[in-house]
Tab-separated table of C-alpha atoms and ligand atoms in Angstrom:
chain	number	residue	atom	x	y	z
A	196	MET	CA	-14.900	-19.830	25.245
A	197	THR	CA	-11.093	-19.749	25.155
A	198	GLY	CA	-9.308	-17.370	22.805
A	199	SER	CA	-8.522	-20.067	20.275
A	200	ASP	CA	-12.135	-21.349	20.295
A	201	LEU	CA	-13.366	-17.833	19.696
A	202	ALA	CA	-10.860	-17.445	16.850
A	203	ARG	CA	-12.102	-20.668	15.252
A	204	ALA	CA	-15.724	-19.579	15.630
A	205	LEU	CA	-15.010	-16.213	14.004
A	206	ASP	CA	-13.150	-17.929	11.148
A	207	ALA	CA	-16.034	-20.367	10.633
A	208	ALA	CA	-18.416	-17.423	10.281
A	209	ASP	CA	-16.090	-15.449	7.966
A	210	PRO	CA	-17.783	-15.011	4.558
A	211	ILE	CA	-14.476	-14.493	2.731
A	212	ALA	CA	-12.522	-17.288	4.431
A	213	PRO	CA	-12.314	-19.276	1.153
A	214	ALA	CA	-10.191	-16.485	-0.365
A	215	ARG	CA	-7.214	-17.854	1.585
A	216	ASP	CA	-7.094	-20.727	-0.904
A	217	ARG	CA	-6.151	-18.203	-3.575
A	218	PHE	CA	-2.717	-17.939	-1.954
A	219	ARG	CA	0.201	-20.244	-1.382
A	220	ILE	CA	1.111	-19.768	2.256
A	221	PRO	CA	3.694	-22.177	3.672
A	222	ASP	CA	2.211	-24.696	6.132
A	223	GLY	CA	2.300	-23.522	9.702
A	224	LEU	CA	3.440	-20.000	8.846
A	225	VAL	CA	1.547	-17.109	10.408
A	226	TYR	CA	2.244	-14.399	7.871
A	227	LEU	CA	1.509	-10.944	9.281
A	228	ASP	CA	3.580	-8.907	6.846
A	229	GLY	CA	1.229	-8.634	3.865
A	230	ASN	CA	1.316	-4.874	4.372
A	231	SER	CA	4.971	-5.009	3.314
A	232	LEU	CA	4.957	-7.859	0.786
A	233	GLY	CA	1.663	-9.551	0.008
A	234	ALA	CA	1.522	-13.358	-0.038
A	235	MET	CA	1.963	-15.086	-3.386
A	236	PRO	CA	-1.201	-15.883	-5.353
A	237	SER	CA	-1.362	-19.666	-5.936
A	238	ASP	CA	-1.654	-19.217	-9.684
A	239	ALA	CA	1.193	-16.699	-10.021
A	240	PRO	CA	3.830	-19.290	-11.029
A	241	ALA	CA	1.619	-20.825	-13.734
A	242	GLY	CA	0.379	-17.439	-14.928
A	243	MET	CA	3.903	-16.129	-15.251
A	244	ALA	CA	5.174	-19.314	-16.862
A	245	ASP	CA	2.407	-19.050	-19.462
A	246	LEU	CA	3.355	-15.476	-20.222
A	247	VAL	CA	7.028	-16.366	-20.502
A	248	GLU	CA	6.589	-19.537	-22.579
A	249	ARG	CA	3.643	-18.752	-24.788
A	250	GLN	CA	3.585	-14.963	-25.082
A	251	TRP	CA	7.226	-13.942	-24.793
A	252	GLY	CA	8.719	-17.246	-26.022
A	253	ARG	CA	6.405	-18.051	-28.923
A	254	ASP	CA	4.517	-14.933	-29.938
A	255	LEU	CA	7.403	-12.572	-29.248
A	256	ILE	CA	6.875	-9.011	-30.413
A	257	SER	CA	3.403	-9.707	-31.804
A	258	SER	CA	2.294	-10.075	-28.172
A	259	TRP	CA	2.121	-6.308	-27.773
A	260	ASN	CA	-0.981	-6.466	-29.993
A	261	ARG	CA	-2.074	-10.111	-29.796
A	262	HIS	CA	-2.039	-10.265	-25.992
A	263	ASP	CA	-2.635	-6.552	-25.576
A	264	TRP	CA	0.533	-6.026	-23.574
A	265	VAL	CA	0.305	-2.385	-24.559
A	266	GLY	CA	-3.098	-2.068	-22.875
A	267	LEU	CA	-2.093	-3.791	-19.621
A	268	PRO	CA	-1.308	-0.627	-17.605
A	269	LEU	CA	-4.775	0.786	-18.318
A	270	ARG	CA	-6.568	-2.546	-17.899
A	271	LEU	CA	-4.929	-3.233	-14.552
A	272	GLY	CA	-5.598	0.360	-13.499
A	273	ALA	CA	-9.292	-0.210	-14.219
A	274	ARG	CA	-9.198	-3.295	-11.971
A	275	ILE	CA	-7.688	-1.304	-9.111
A	276	ALA	CA	-10.231	1.541	-9.534
A	277	PRO	CA	-13.113	-0.115	-7.592
A	278	LEU	CA	-10.745	-0.824	-4.679
A	279	VAL	CA	-10.071	2.911	-4.304
A	280	GLY	CA	-13.504	4.316	-5.182
A	281	ALA	CA	-12.427	5.660	-8.573
A	282	ALA	CA	-13.739	5.351	-12.113
A	283	PRO	CA	-11.901	2.899	-14.391
A	284	ASP	CA	-10.467	5.718	-16.523
A	285	GLU	CA	-8.934	7.497	-13.536
A	286	VAL	CA	-6.288	4.908	-12.591
A	287	VAL	CA	-3.233	3.609	-14.443
A	288	VAL	CA	-0.499	1.198	-13.399
A	289	ALA	CA	2.969	2.629	-13.939
A	290	ASP	CA	6.472	2.871	-12.550
A	291	THR	CA	7.051	2.776	-8.783
A	292	THR	CA	5.249	4.596	-6.005
A	293	SER	CA	8.286	6.865	-5.615
A	294	THR	CA	8.350	7.735	-9.326
A	295	ASN	CA	4.609	8.339	-9.369
A	296	LEU	CA	4.977	10.665	-6.390
A	297	PHE	CA	7.548	12.660	-8.331
A	298	LYS	CA	5.297	12.884	-11.385
A	299	LEU	CA	2.205	13.982	-9.499
A	300	VAL	CA	3.947	16.351	-7.062
A	301	ALA	CA	5.560	18.131	-10.011
A	302	ALA	CA	2.316	18.192	-12.031
A	303	ALA	CA	0.443	19.611	-9.026
A	304	CYS	CA	3.062	22.324	-8.442
A	305	ALA	CA	2.824	23.359	-12.090
A	306	ALA	CA	-0.960	23.638	-11.689
A	307	ARG	CA	-0.577	25.882	-8.627
A	308	PRO	CA	2.034	28.482	-9.647
A	309	GLY	CA	3.034	31.100	-7.111
A	310	ARG	CA	2.206	28.895	-4.121
A	311	GLY	CA	5.492	28.136	-2.407
A	312	ARG	CA	4.704	25.310	0.028
A	313	ILE	CA	4.212	21.579	-0.315
A	314	LEU	CA	2.589	20.610	2.968
A	315	THR	CA	3.116	17.145	4.390
A	316	GLU	CA	3.021	15.243	7.663
A	317	ARG	CA	6.148	14.976	9.809
A	318	GLY	CA	7.334	11.405	10.265
A	319	ASP	CA	5.497	10.040	7.237
A	320	PHE	CA	7.022	7.410	4.932
A	321	PRO	CA	10.427	8.838	3.975
A	322	THR	CA	10.295	8.340	0.206
A	323	ASP	CA	7.242	10.596	-0.028
A	324	ALA	CA	9.082	13.514	1.597
A	325	TYR	CA	12.296	12.682	-0.272
A	326	MET	CA	10.517	12.862	-3.630
A	327	ALA	CA	8.724	16.087	-2.681
A	328	HIS	CA	12.115	17.560	-1.710
A	329	GLY	CA	13.514	16.427	-5.049
A	330	VAL	CA	10.764	18.253	-6.913
A	331	ALA	CA	11.144	21.349	-4.715
A	332	THR	CA	14.899	21.456	-5.292
A	333	MET	CA	14.466	21.060	-9.037
A	334	LEU	CA	11.812	23.774	-9.253
A	335	GLY	CA	13.707	26.126	-6.948
A	336	ASP	CA	10.611	28.062	-5.880
A	337	ARG	CA	9.006	25.584	-3.450
A	338	VAL	CA	9.718	24.282	0.013
A	339	VAL	CA	8.478	21.155	1.768
A	340	ASP	CA	6.808	21.937	5.075
A	341	ALA	CA	6.360	18.902	7.336
A	342	VAL	CA	4.056	19.454	10.320
A	343	ALA	CA	2.521	17.293	13.052
A	344	PRO	CA	-0.754	15.643	11.985
A	345	ASP	CA	-2.859	17.745	14.358
A	346	ALA	CA	-1.381	20.930	12.894
A	347	LEU	CA	-2.353	20.087	9.295
A	348	PRO	CA	-5.720	21.899	9.141
A	349	GLU	CA	-4.250	25.174	10.401
A	350	ALA	CA	-1.193	24.878	8.170
A	351	ILE	CA	-3.262	24.889	4.966
A	352	GLY	CA	-2.837	28.514	3.912
A	353	PRO	CA	-2.993	30.473	0.646
A	354	ASP	CA	0.668	29.674	-0.094
A	355	VAL	CA	0.135	25.886	-0.136
A	356	ALA	CA	0.229	24.324	-3.599
A	357	LEU	CA	-0.174	20.714	-2.546
A	358	VAL	CA	-1.026	18.699	0.548
A	359	LEU	CA	0.778	15.351	0.384
A	360	LEU	CA	-0.392	12.703	2.865
A	361	SER	CA	-0.463	8.982	3.474
A	362	HIS	CA	-4.035	7.851	3.980
A	363	VAL	CA	-2.847	5.174	6.441
A	364	HIS	CA	0.404	5.868	8.268
A	365	TYR	CA	3.065	3.192	7.696
A	366	ARG	CA	4.197	3.153	11.338
A	367	THR	CA	1.145	3.755	13.477
A	368	GLY	CA	-1.583	2.668	11.073
A	369	ALA	CA	-3.451	5.913	11.828
A	370	ARG	CA	-5.979	6.635	9.073
A	371	HIS	CA	-6.711	10.196	8.018
A	372	ASP	CA	-10.202	11.500	7.355
A	373	MET	CA	-9.821	11.828	3.594
A	374	ALA	CA	-13.091	13.705	3.004
A	375	ARG	CA	-12.410	16.298	5.681
A	376	LEU	CA	-8.775	17.027	4.805
A	377	THR	CA	-9.513	17.126	1.083
A	378	ALA	CA	-12.305	19.651	1.691
A	379	LEU	CA	-10.011	21.763	3.892
A	380	ALA	CA	-7.266	21.735	1.249
A	381	HIS	CA	-9.723	22.696	-1.472
A	382	ALA	CA	-11.094	25.518	0.668
A	383	GLY	CA	-7.515	26.832	0.848
A	384	GLY	CA	-7.042	26.475	-2.907
A	385	ALA	CA	-4.573	23.572	-2.683
A	386	LEU	CA	-4.545	20.205	-4.382
A	387	VAL	CA	-4.230	16.970	-2.370
A	388	LEU	CA	-2.165	13.899	-3.178
A	389	TRP	CA	-3.020	10.775	-1.172
A	390	ASP	CA	-0.575	7.901	-0.801
A	391	LEU	CA	-2.739	4.775	-0.584
A	392	SER	CA	0.087	2.258	-0.147
A	393	HIS	CA	-1.166	0.982	3.223
A	394	SER	CA	-4.889	1.328	2.439
A	395	THR	CA	-5.622	-0.234	-0.927
A	396	GLY	CA	-7.083	-3.698	-0.649
A	397	ALA	CA	-7.599	-3.517	3.113
A	398	VAL	CA	-9.642	-0.498	4.213
A	399	PRO	CA	-12.302	1.648	2.512
A	400	VAL	CA	-10.990	4.269	0.101
A	401	ALA	CA	-13.486	6.541	-1.671
A	402	LEU	CA	-11.429	8.866	-3.856
A	403	ASP	CA	-14.268	10.188	-6.009
A	404	ALA	CA	-16.748	10.482	-3.145
A	405	CYS	CA	-14.130	12.516	-1.243
A	406	ASP	CA	-13.520	14.677	-4.326
A	407	ALA	CA	-9.841	13.667	-4.162
A	408	ASP	CA	-7.467	15.121	-6.740
A	409	LEU	CA	-4.493	12.782	-6.946
A	410	ALA	CA	-3.333	9.503	-5.459
A	411	VAL	CA	-0.576	6.929	-5.702
A	412	GLY	CA	-0.315	3.431	-4.290
A	413	CYS	CA	1.796	0.355	-4.070
A	414	GLY	CA	1.332	-2.910	-6.011
A	415	TYR	CA	3.221	-5.303	-3.753
A	416	LYS	CA	1.494	-4.782	-0.390
A	417	TYR	CA	-2.199	-5.726	0.007
A	418	LEU	CA	-2.523	-5.969	-3.805
A	419	ASN	CA	-0.231	-9.022	-3.797
A	420	GLY	CA	1.583	-8.080	-7.015
A	421	GLY	CA	4.973	-9.530	-6.033
A	422	PRO	CA	8.259	-7.975	-4.897
A	423	GLY	CA	8.790	-4.588	-6.516
A	424	ALA	CA	5.462	-4.812	-8.383
A	425	PRO	CA	4.490	-1.822	-10.524
A	426	ALA	CA	2.603	0.886	-8.650
A	427	PHE	CA	-0.532	2.813	-9.603
A	428	LEU	CA	-1.620	6.412	-9.771
A	429	PHE	CA	-4.972	8.201	-9.806
A	430	VAL	CA	-5.822	11.576	-11.328
A	431	ALA	CA	-9.420	12.799	-11.002
A	432	ARG	CA	-11.035	12.988	-14.426
A	433	ARG	CA	-11.737	16.722	-14.059
A	434	LEU	CA	-7.976	17.391	-13.640
A	435	GLN	CA	-6.621	15.119	-16.340
A	436	PRO	CA	-6.677	17.632	-19.216
A	437	ALA	CA	-4.846	20.266	-17.165
A	438	LEU	CA	-2.066	18.169	-15.628
A	439	VAL	CA	1.015	16.952	-17.443
A	440	SER	CA	3.671	14.521	-16.308
A	441	PRO	CA	7.180	15.984	-16.026
A	442	LEU	CA	8.491	12.554	-17.112
A	443	SER	CA	7.186	13.005	-20.632
A	444	GLY	CA	8.084	9.577	-21.947
A	445	TRP	CA	6.746	8.123	-25.170
A	446	PHE	CA	4.251	5.782	-23.486
A	447	GLY	CA	2.368	8.875	-22.310
A	448	HIS	CA	2.336	10.321	-25.826
A	449	ALA	CA	-0.931	10.624	-27.753
A	450	ALA	CA	0.477	8.410	-30.519
A	451	PRO	CA	3.670	6.628	-29.426
A	452	PHE	CA	3.990	4.694	-32.640
A	453	ALA	CA	3.708	7.772	-34.827
A	454	PHE	CA	7.281	8.504	-33.648
A	455	ASP	CA	6.426	12.168	-33.751
A	456	GLY	CA	9.303	14.562	-33.010
A	457	ASP	CA	7.170	16.638	-30.648
A	458	TYR	CA	5.717	15.548	-27.344
A	459	ARG	CA	1.929	15.645	-27.278
A	460	PRO	CA	0.400	14.052	-24.167
A	461	ALA	CA	-2.283	11.412	-24.582
A	462	ASP	CA	-5.809	12.278	-23.550
A	463	GLY	CA	-6.857	11.027	-20.165
A	464	ILE	CA	-4.996	8.982	-17.595
A	465	ALA	CA	-2.733	7.351	-20.234
A	466	ARG	CA	-0.594	10.496	-20.286
A	467	PHE	CA	0.814	9.631	-16.860
A	468	GLN	CA	2.692	6.611	-18.199
A	469	CYS	CA	6.367	7.107	-18.936
A	470	GLY	CA	8.317	4.368	-20.722
A	471	THR	CA	7.824	0.743	-21.737
A	472	PRO	CA	6.295	-1.129	-18.782
A	473	SER	CA	7.734	-4.358	-17.387
A	474	VAL	CA	5.290	-6.876	-18.836
A	475	LEU	CA	6.620	-9.685	-16.619
A	476	ALA	CA	5.947	-7.595	-13.536
A	477	LEU	CA	2.505	-6.603	-14.828
A	478	ALA	CA	1.665	-10.291	-15.300
A	479	ALA	CA	2.421	-10.948	-11.636
A	480	LEU	CA	0.385	-7.925	-10.570
A	481	ALA	CA	-2.528	-9.230	-12.672
A	482	ARG	CA	-2.498	-12.432	-10.594
A	483	GLY	CA	-2.388	-10.349	-7.430
A	484	LEU	CA	-5.394	-8.280	-8.482
A	485	ALA	CA	-7.296	-11.425	-9.491
A	486	THR	CA	-7.246	-12.501	-5.825
A	487	PHE	CA	-9.895	-9.779	-5.291
A	488	ASP	CA	-12.214	-11.060	-8.018
A	489	GLY	CA	-15.814	-11.521	-6.936
A	490	ILE	CA	-15.153	-10.442	-3.350
A	491	ASP	CA	-17.297	-7.720	-1.830
A	492	PRO	CA	-15.022	-4.852	-0.729
A	493	GLY	CA	-17.283	-4.324	2.294
A	494	ALA	CA	-16.484	-7.849	3.486
A	495	ILE	CA	-12.748	-7.125	3.121
A	496	HIS	CA	-13.001	-3.987	5.241
A	497	ALA	CA	-15.146	-5.713	7.879
A	498	LYS	CA	-12.638	-8.554	8.106
A	499	SER	CA	-9.766	-6.097	8.544
A	500	ALA	CA	-11.547	-4.487	11.498
A	501	SER	CA	-12.426	-7.892	12.936
A	502	LEU	CA	-8.857	-9.272	12.694
A	503	THR	CA	-7.184	-6.199	14.145
A	504	GLY	CA	-9.859	-5.888	16.857
A	505	PHE	CA	-9.538	-9.543	17.832
A	506	PHE	CA	-5.741	-9.284	18.051
A	507	LEU	CA	-5.965	-6.109	20.100
A	508	ASP	CA	-8.325	-7.786	22.568
A	509	ARG	CA	-5.835	-10.633	23.049
A	510	MET	CA	-2.981	-8.170	23.577
A	511	ASP	CA	-5.064	-6.167	26.022
A	512	GLU	CA	-5.695	-9.294	28.074
A	513	THR	CA	-2.064	-10.206	28.485
A	514	ALA	CA	0.655	-8.370	26.662
A	515	GLY	CA	0.215	-5.048	28.444
A	516	LEU	CA	1.741	-6.860	31.398
A	517	HIS	CA	4.878	-7.350	29.344
A	518	GLY	CA	5.369	-3.711	28.392
A	519	PHE	CA	3.780	-3.530	24.933
A	520	ALA	CA	2.217	-0.112	24.344
A	521	LEU	CA	-0.266	0.227	21.504
A	522	ALA	CA	0.954	2.835	18.989
A	523	SER	CA	-2.116	2.498	16.728
A	524	PRO	CA	-5.577	4.041	17.090
A	525	ARG	CA	-8.132	2.007	19.061
A	526	ASP	CA	-11.067	3.077	16.896
A	527	PRO	CA	-11.152	0.698	13.897
A	528	ALA	CA	-12.487	3.513	11.696
A	529	ARG	CA	-9.353	5.508	12.478
A	530	ARG	CA	-6.793	2.822	11.663
A	531	GLY	CA	-5.577	0.731	8.758
A	532	SER	CA	-5.058	-3.020	8.734
A	533	HIS	CA	-1.856	-3.152	10.755
A	534	LEU	CA	-1.185	-2.659	14.452
A	535	SER	CA	2.040	-1.396	15.981
A	536	PHE	CA	3.220	-1.824	19.523
A	537	ALA	CA	6.084	0.047	21.100
A	538	HIS	CA	8.377	-2.138	23.176
A	539	PRO	CA	12.000	-1.586	24.280
A	540	HIS	CA	12.948	-5.023	22.875
A	541	ALA	CA	10.789	-4.898	19.755
A	542	TRP	CA	13.614	-5.999	17.439
A	543	PRO	CA	14.678	-9.220	19.229
A	544	VAL	CA	10.995	-10.008	19.906
A	545	CYS	CA	10.289	-9.652	16.179
A	546	ARG	CA	13.197	-11.998	15.363
A	547	ALA	CA	12.123	-14.500	18.021
A	548	LEU	CA	8.584	-14.509	16.606
A	549	ALA	CA	9.953	-15.148	13.108
A	550	ALA	CA	11.918	-18.113	14.485
A	551	ARG	CA	8.544	-19.523	15.596
A	552	GLY	CA	7.004	-18.979	12.175
A	553	ILE	CA	5.200	-15.755	13.035
A	554	VAL	CA	6.281	-13.080	10.605
A	555	GLY	CA	5.752	-9.423	11.367
A	556	ASP	CA	8.254	-6.623	11.067
A	557	PHE	CA	10.108	-3.974	13.002
A	558	ARG	CA	10.207	-0.237	12.466
A	559	PRO	CA	12.835	1.719	14.383
A	560	PRO	CA	13.295	2.722	17.030
A	561	ASP	CA	10.944	0.422	18.931
A	562	LEU	CA	7.869	-0.704	16.970
A	563	LEU	CA	6.699	-4.253	16.440
A	564	ARG	CA	4.364	-4.020	13.432
A	565	LEU	CA	1.856	-6.730	12.515
A	566	GLY	CA	-0.222	-6.551	9.333
A	567	PHE	CA	-3.536	-8.357	8.868
A	568	ALA	CA	-4.360	-9.065	5.227
A	569	PRO	CA	-8.119	-9.630	5.047
A	570	LEU	CA	-7.964	-12.015	2.077
A	571	TYR	CA	-5.761	-14.616	3.731
A	572	ASN	CA	-5.155	-13.964	7.409
A	573	THR	CA	-7.384	-15.693	9.943
A	574	HIS	CA	-8.440	-14.992	13.493
A	575	LEU	CA	-6.494	-18.112	14.401
A	576	ASP	CA	-3.362	-16.445	12.938
A	577	ALA	CA	-4.039	-13.495	15.220
A	578	TRP	CA	-4.556	-15.770	18.223
A	579	ARG	CA	-1.338	-17.713	17.516
A	580	ALA	CA	0.652	-14.485	17.228
A	581	ALA	CA	-0.674	-13.095	20.502
A	582	ASP	CA	-0.141	-16.431	22.236
A	583	ALA	CA	3.456	-16.625	20.979
A	584	ILE	CA	4.209	-13.071	22.120
A	585	VAL	CA	2.994	-13.838	25.627
A	586	ASP	CA	4.915	-17.099	25.742
A	587	LEU	CA	8.149	-15.469	24.554
A	588	MET	CA	7.851	-12.757	27.186
A	589	ARG	CA	6.849	-15.045	30.036
A	590	THR	CA	9.710	-17.482	29.400
A	591	GLY	CA	12.287	-14.895	28.348
A	592	ALA	CA	12.870	-16.938	25.177
A	593	TRP	CA	13.072	-13.754	23.103
A	594	ASP	CA	16.374	-12.813	24.722
A	595	ARG	CA	18.900	-14.907	22.812
A	596	PRO	CA	21.990	-13.371	21.200
A	597	ALA	CA	20.883	-14.529	17.720
A	598	PHE	CA	17.673	-12.482	17.984
A	599	HIS	CA	19.624	-9.310	18.697
A	600	ALA	CA	21.736	-9.528	15.524
A	601	ALA	CA	21.176	-6.741	12.992
A	602	ALA	CA	19.666	-7.310	9.531
A	603	GLN	CA	19.757	-5.122	6.426
A	604	VAL	CA	16.018	-5.305	5.745
A	605	THR	CA	13.786	-5.174	8.801
B	846	PLP	C1	5.508	1.075	0.606
B	846	PLP	C2	5.430	2.538	0.453
B	846	PLP	C3	6.100	3.197	-0.579
B	846	PLP	C4	6.993	2.403	-1.504
B	846	PLP	O1	7.595	3.133	-2.499
B	846	PLP	P1	8.457	2.375	-3.592
B	846	PLP	O2	8.720	3.364	-4.621
B	846	PLP	O3	7.665	1.187	-4.039
B	846	PLP	O4	9.699	1.876	-2.933
B	846	PLP	C5	5.953	4.570	-0.687
B	846	PLP	N1	5.170	5.267	0.179
B	846	PLP	C6	4.505	4.656	1.177
B	846	PLP	C7	3.639	5.441	2.092
B	846	PLP	C8	4.620	3.285	1.356
B	846	PLP	O5	3.996	2.675	2.350
């Protein structure tokens, strides 16, 4: 069987193949960047138009009650909960991932007084370290200690307040063992905050089974919530009464519409909201989350492993000859749903692929990164991408001046 026949056979046997119809993907486009911006749900335009015309336009302010706008952050949080192995009352949609990091890093530090270090992984997504530094600077009695991933277990000492980690690494796709690292942190008396931005909706996440404390995640990647979609946060139920958000806005108050002069945090996960949410953005995220309706999470995770494994096999057959070096783990249980390859010409290759309708992205200095979204990518997408890479390299077609030009967003 040729590679494309095998791809077609795997797609024909894929139990969640029909989910692709839930998205509007331009004809002929091979979209391998759903780990950066998820594809648009087909019903997002109509869903948003309905909200704008009927709810905002006609029902106006009564919509906060009539359409339960005020309950949207908790309702959408409850829909995300099964995707991350949490209970519905442990997740809320709010703010951005960066803001949620700030809130939970600060809340964790307050819960671990006298412990001076926030431990994180060197080379992780910058905003996570930036926000931790912001909290440390504001508090004045903490430092951020960034160590190599292998050094994490040993670095968890009695002076660590919080271990802050991405579950799946944004560059390499390496996936941490959440159960093991959480247990190690707890043994050292620290809390753990997991960033699930590159995991949620693609690979298994079992927050409660791992006894995780805190988590944040992104709404616009595999959750398909649209550009700049609201993010989510998780606080284990056992910790909710003890933790308070430093951004003590009125939407986290026990009774916002009592207009009480004193701040009194709401019970439960609601206290981690800050101000009035963007209802338009929540409406788009609701359409994104609906793309998961009725789909077995196990089938999503199996498809992720199948797509990435199939692509890797194609690259192994050919692309190694052209200098692509895998920067992601080979074991599917140790990686997320994207694969990165180091190559000295990764940027022009990425641009040349885009010119052929194959969209991945580039992470400096030399990584070509390709994301496989289980709900809508196919094995044929993976085959086309690998085939195009080989063709570009064999013919030298990647090496045109236009493909070397810089861009602001990569
Ligand atoms: C995508 C991503 C973010 C995004 O943060 P924003 O506040 O939405 O810009 C943060 N952390 C990680 C690990 C990410 O992958």
